[in-house]
mmCIF file of C-alpha atoms in Angstrom:
data_model
loop_
_atom_site.group_PDB
_atom_site.id
_atom_site.type_symbol
_atom_site.label_atom_id
_atom_site.label_comp_id
_atom_site.label_asym_id
_atom_site.label_seq_id
_atom_site.Cartn_x
_atom_site.Cartn_y
_atom_site.Cartn_z
ATOM 1 C CA UNK A 1 -39.118 61.046 -25.908
ATOM 2 C CA UNK A 2 -38.099 62.039 -22.386
ATOM 3 C CA UNK A 3 -41.084 60.291 -20.829
ATOM 4 C CA UNK A 4 -40.387 57.097 -22.767
ATOM 5 C CA UNK A 5 -36.845 57.024 -21.382
ATOM 6 C CA UNK A 6 -38.163 57.614 -17.864
ATOM 7 C CA UNK A 7 -40.539 54.637 -18.296
ATOM 8 C CA UNK A 8 -37.774 52.153 -19.094
ATOM 9 C CA UNK A 9 -37.854 48.937 -17.071
ATOM 10 C CA UNK A 10 -34.053 49.119 -16.983
ATOM 11 C CA UNK A 11 -33.316 52.087 -14.756
ATOM 12 C CA UNK A 12 -29.540 52.589 -14.997
ATOM 13 C CA UNK A 13 -29.589 55.252 -17.705
ATOM 14 C CA UNK A 14 -28.538 58.833 -18.229
ATOM 15 C CA UNK A 15 -30.271 61.110 -20.742
ATOM 16 C CA UNK A 16 -27.980 63.779 -22.219
ATOM 17 C CA UNK A 17 -29.716 66.487 -24.213
ATOM 18 C CA UNK A 18 -28.043 69.159 -26.309
ATOM 19 C CA UNK A 19 -30.389 71.947 -27.384
ATOM 20 C CA UNK A 20 -29.339 73.415 -30.722
ATOM 21 C CA UNK A 21 -32.267 75.876 -30.702
ATOM 22 C CA UNK A 22 -31.237 78.357 -27.991
ATOM 23 C CA UNK A 23 -33.891 80.869 -29.050
ATOM 24 C CA UNK A 24 -36.691 78.390 -28.215
ATOM 25 C CA UNK A 25 -37.466 79.447 -24.644
ATOM 26 C CA UNK A 26 -40.478 77.134 -24.371
ATOM 27 C CA UNK A 27 -38.330 74.102 -25.204
ATOM 28 C CA UNK A 28 -35.696 75.246 -22.718
ATOM 29 C CA UNK A 29 -38.332 75.646 -19.989
ATOM 30 C CA UNK A 30 -39.824 72.196 -20.690
ATOM 31 C CA UNK A 31 -36.465 70.450 -20.543
ATOM 32 C CA UNK A 32 -35.508 72.278 -17.343
ATOM 33 C CA UNK A 33 -38.836 71.231 -15.804
ATOM 34 C CA UNK A 34 -38.077 67.571 -16.530
ATOM 35 C CA UNK A 35 -34.506 68.012 -15.335
ATOM 36 C CA UNK A 36 -35.615 69.497 -11.997
ATOM 37 C CA UNK A 37 -37.500 66.272 -11.222
ATOM 38 C CA UNK A 38 -35.115 63.762 -12.830
ATOM 39 C CA UNK A 39 -31.443 63.707 -11.757
ATOM 40 C CA UNK A 40 -30.540 61.303 -14.594
ATOM 41 C CA UNK A 41 -31.183 64.034 -17.180
ATOM 42 C CA UNK A 42 -28.252 66.205 -18.248
ATOM 43 C CA UNK A 43 -28.961 69.247 -20.345
ATOM 44 C CA UNK A 44 -26.772 71.577 -22.347
ATOM 45 C CA UNK A 45 -28.265 74.649 -24.018
ATOM 46 C CA UNK A 46 -25.899 75.414 -26.886
ATOM 47 C CA UNK A 47 -25.082 79.027 -27.745
ATOM 48 C CA UNK A 48 -26.100 78.410 -31.351
ATOM 49 C CA UNK A 49 -27.175 75.620 -33.658
ATOM 50 C CA UNK A 50 -23.993 73.794 -34.617
ATOM 51 C CA UNK A 51 -25.696 71.439 -37.072
ATOM 52 C CA UNK A 52 -26.976 67.958 -36.377
ATOM 53 C CA UNK A 53 -23.597 66.234 -36.067
ATOM 54 C CA UNK A 54 -22.008 68.780 -33.736
ATOM 55 C CA UNK A 55 -25.202 69.186 -31.681
ATOM 56 C CA UNK A 56 -25.206 65.403 -31.206
ATOM 57 C CA UNK A 57 -21.505 65.386 -30.356
ATOM 58 C CA UNK A 58 -22.223 67.988 -27.653
ATOM 59 C CA UNK A 59 -24.677 65.541 -26.095
ATOM 60 C CA UNK A 60 -22.108 62.754 -26.334
ATOM 61 C CA UNK A 61 -19.546 64.937 -24.535
ATOM 62 C CA UNK A 62 -21.907 65.254 -21.569
ATOM 63 C CA UNK A 63 -22.306 61.510 -21.179
ATOM 64 C CA UNK A 64 -20.585 59.406 -18.542
ATOM 65 C CA UNK A 65 -21.892 55.950 -19.429
ATOM 66 C CA UNK A 66 -20.221 53.002 -21.118
ATOM 67 C CA UNK A 67 -22.748 53.120 -23.986
ATOM 68 C CA UNK A 68 -24.255 55.973 -25.988
ATOM 69 C CA UNK A 69 -27.775 55.515 -27.353
ATOM 70 C CA UNK A 70 -29.164 57.846 -29.984
ATOM 71 C CA UNK A 71 -32.711 59.221 -30.008
ATOM 72 C CA UNK A 72 -34.345 62.030 -31.926
ATOM 73 C CA UNK A 73 -36.659 64.468 -30.182
ATOM 74 C CA UNK A 74 -39.701 62.818 -31.776
ATOM 75 C CA UNK A 75 -38.717 59.211 -30.965
ATOM 76 C CA UNK A 76 -40.054 57.165 -28.118
ATOM 77 C CA UNK A 77 -38.991 53.818 -26.759
ATOM 78 C CA UNK A 78 -41.028 50.829 -25.724
ATOM 79 C CA UNK A 79 -40.591 50.276 -21.960
ATOM 80 C CA UNK A 80 -38.285 47.266 -22.380
ATOM 81 C CA UNK A 81 -36.001 48.666 -25.098
ATOM 82 C CA UNK A 82 -33.005 49.260 -22.837
ATOM 83 C CA UNK A 83 -33.597 45.960 -21.045
ATOM 84 C CA UNK A 84 -33.321 44.110 -24.372
ATOM 85 C CA UNK A 85 -29.888 45.639 -24.974
ATOM 86 C CA UNK A 86 -28.664 45.069 -21.425
ATOM 87 C CA UNK A 87 -29.933 41.485 -21.430
ATOM 88 C CA UNK A 88 -27.975 40.777 -24.623
ATOM 89 C CA UNK A 89 -24.887 42.487 -23.182
ATOM 90 C CA UNK A 90 -25.100 40.381 -20.029
ATOM 91 C CA UNK A 91 -24.993 37.290 -22.261
ATOM 92 C CA UNK A 92 -22.162 38.610 -24.456
ATOM 93 C CA UNK A 93 -19.964 41.335 -22.968
ATOM 94 C CA UNK A 94 -18.177 41.882 -26.305
ATOM 95 C CA UNK A 95 -21.114 43.507 -28.136
ATOM 96 C CA UNK A 96 -20.230 47.049 -29.263
ATOM 97 C CA UNK A 97 -23.305 48.105 -31.281
ATOM 98 C CA UNK A 98 -27.023 47.492 -30.741
ATOM 99 C CA UNK A 99 -29.960 48.296 -32.980
ATOM 100 C CA UNK A 100 -33.639 47.345 -32.971
ATOM 101 C CA UNK A 101 -36.713 47.088 -35.110
ATOM 102 C CA UNK A 102 -38.856 50.204 -35.271
ATOM 103 C CA UNK A 103 -42.294 51.477 -36.185
ATOM 104 C CA UNK A 104 -44.031 54.757 -36.909
ATOM 105 C CA UNK A 105 -47.061 56.007 -34.973
ATOM 106 C CA UNK A 106 -49.458 58.890 -34.912
ATOM 107 C CA UNK A 107 -48.671 61.713 -32.506
ATOM 108 C CA UNK A 108 -50.521 59.966 -29.664
ATOM 109 C CA UNK A 109 -48.866 56.558 -30.195
ATOM 110 C CA UNK A 110 -52.357 55.134 -30.618
ATOM 111 C CA UNK A 111 -51.968 53.927 -34.203
ATOM 112 C CA UNK A 112 -48.900 52.068 -35.478
ATOM 113 C CA UNK A 113 -48.592 52.096 -39.244
ATOM 114 C CA UNK A 114 -45.135 51.417 -40.679
ATOM 115 C CA UNK A 115 -43.266 48.564 -39.009
ATOM 116 C CA UNK A 116 -39.631 48.089 -39.977
ATOM 117 C CA UNK A 117 -38.546 44.554 -39.097
ATOM 118 C CA UNK A 118 -34.820 44.566 -39.678
ATOM 119 C CA UNK A 119 -32.427 41.804 -40.561
ATOM 120 C CA UNK A 120 -29.582 40.743 -38.353
ATOM 121 C CA UNK A 121 -26.332 42.478 -39.234
ATOM 122 C CA UNK A 122 -25.791 42.326 -42.994
ATOM 123 C CA UNK A 123 -22.934 44.440 -44.364
ATOM 124 C CA UNK A 124 -24.114 44.133 -47.980
ATOM 125 C CA UNK A 125 -27.575 45.425 -47.081
ATOM 126 C CA UNK A 126 -26.017 48.180 -44.970
ATOM 127 C CA UNK A 127 -23.927 49.355 -47.936
ATOM 128 C CA UNK A 128 -27.189 49.922 -49.831
ATOM 129 C CA UNK A 129 -29.402 51.212 -47.010
ATOM 130 C CA UNK A 130 -28.920 52.529 -43.474
ATOM 131 C CA UNK A 131 -31.316 50.116 -41.846
ATOM 132 C CA UNK A 132 -29.689 50.372 -38.382
ATOM 133 C CA UNK A 133 -30.417 54.020 -37.624
ATOM 134 C CA UNK A 134 -33.043 53.859 -34.834
ATOM 135 C CA UNK A 135 -32.678 52.794 -31.930
ATOM 136 C CA UNK A 136 -28.875 52.666 -32.083
ATOM 137 C CA UNK A 137 -26.644 52.193 -29.014
ATOM 138 C CA UNK A 138 -22.848 52.131 -29.256
ATOM 139 C CA UNK A 139 -20.033 51.430 -26.822
ATOM 140 C CA UNK A 140 -18.532 54.838 -25.873
ATOM 141 C CA UNK A 141 -14.977 53.665 -26.560
ATOM 142 C CA UNK A 142 -16.036 52.815 -30.137
ATOM 143 C CA UNK A 143 -17.659 56.245 -30.542
ATOM 144 C CA UNK A 144 -14.340 57.739 -29.433
ATOM 145 C CA UNK A 145 -12.410 55.492 -31.845
ATOM 146 C CA UNK A 146 -14.424 56.652 -34.869
ATOM 147 C CA UNK A 147 -14.478 60.275 -33.716
ATOM 148 C CA UNK A 148 -18.210 60.792 -33.181
ATOM 149 C CA UNK A 149 -20.436 62.212 -35.879
ATOM 150 C CA UNK A 150 -18.825 64.095 -38.763
ATOM 151 C CA UNK A 151 -20.316 67.500 -39.593
ATOM 152 C CA UNK A 152 -19.172 67.187 -43.236
ATOM 153 C CA UNK A 153 -21.968 64.632 -43.639
ATOM 154 C CA UNK A 154 -24.827 66.569 -41.999
ATOM 155 C CA UNK A 155 -27.982 65.145 -43.518
ATOM 156 C CA UNK A 156 -26.337 61.727 -43.858
ATOM 157 C CA UNK A 157 -24.374 61.874 -40.594
ATOM 158 C CA UNK A 158 -26.052 58.762 -39.161
ATOM 159 C CA UNK A 159 -25.209 56.670 -42.209
ATOM 160 C CA UNK A 160 -21.595 57.808 -42.260
ATOM 161 C CA UNK A 161 -21.346 57.104 -38.521
ATOM 162 C CA UNK A 162 -22.789 53.586 -38.804
ATOM 163 C CA UNK A 163 -20.475 52.726 -41.701
ATOM 164 C CA UNK A 164 -17.447 53.892 -39.711
ATOM 165 C CA UNK A 165 -18.633 51.853 -36.715
ATOM 166 C CA UNK A 166 -18.855 48.687 -38.803
ATOM 167 C CA UNK A 167 -15.337 49.260 -40.115
ATOM 168 C CA UNK A 168 -14.133 49.093 -36.513
ATOM 169 C CA UNK A 169 -16.221 46.239 -35.070
ATOM 170 C CA UNK A 170 -18.252 43.218 -36.104
ATOM 171 C CA UNK A 171 -19.694 42.860 -32.590
ATOM 172 C CA UNK A 172 -23.168 44.050 -33.586
ATOM 173 C CA UNK A 173 -26.471 42.875 -32.119
ATOM 174 C CA UNK A 174 -29.977 43.206 -33.567
ATOM 175 C CA UNK A 175 -32.646 43.251 -30.887
ATOM 176 C CA UNK A 176 -35.861 42.133 -32.594
ATOM 177 C CA UNK A 177 -38.470 44.035 -30.605
#
């Protein structure tokens, strides 16, 4: 995941990581190794696992950018993923939420096997299925408006978050990658 962010063609990014596994010294060492060579990486080792929503919110708190993009530790981005979002934003400064198509791969990213080509924003479909989840980017002021992720919905925190976002904006862009 970290390497895929570093390989983005759009270079004005900040990667904020919140480690909810403080006992994992190997993970801590790996992240610190990346951080020592990459000033755009911010890292926060949490004292304990706060649950997925609060761990994510800790990462959000460390951010300084206008947009927050969400990645899991096992995700990786195609090199032009951020460029697609920024290009759309340059054409329409009012966009608040971005999401893209996605695919699954083997652990070496050598074999793609489960493409998910998503529709443009469709509230009826979203009420039945959280199709927006990965790779989601949201204007920070909108994240603040909805209050971040809600720990009461851990396990479905992404879905709850996306639904609350759509209640507060219709400025949503699908980047078909």
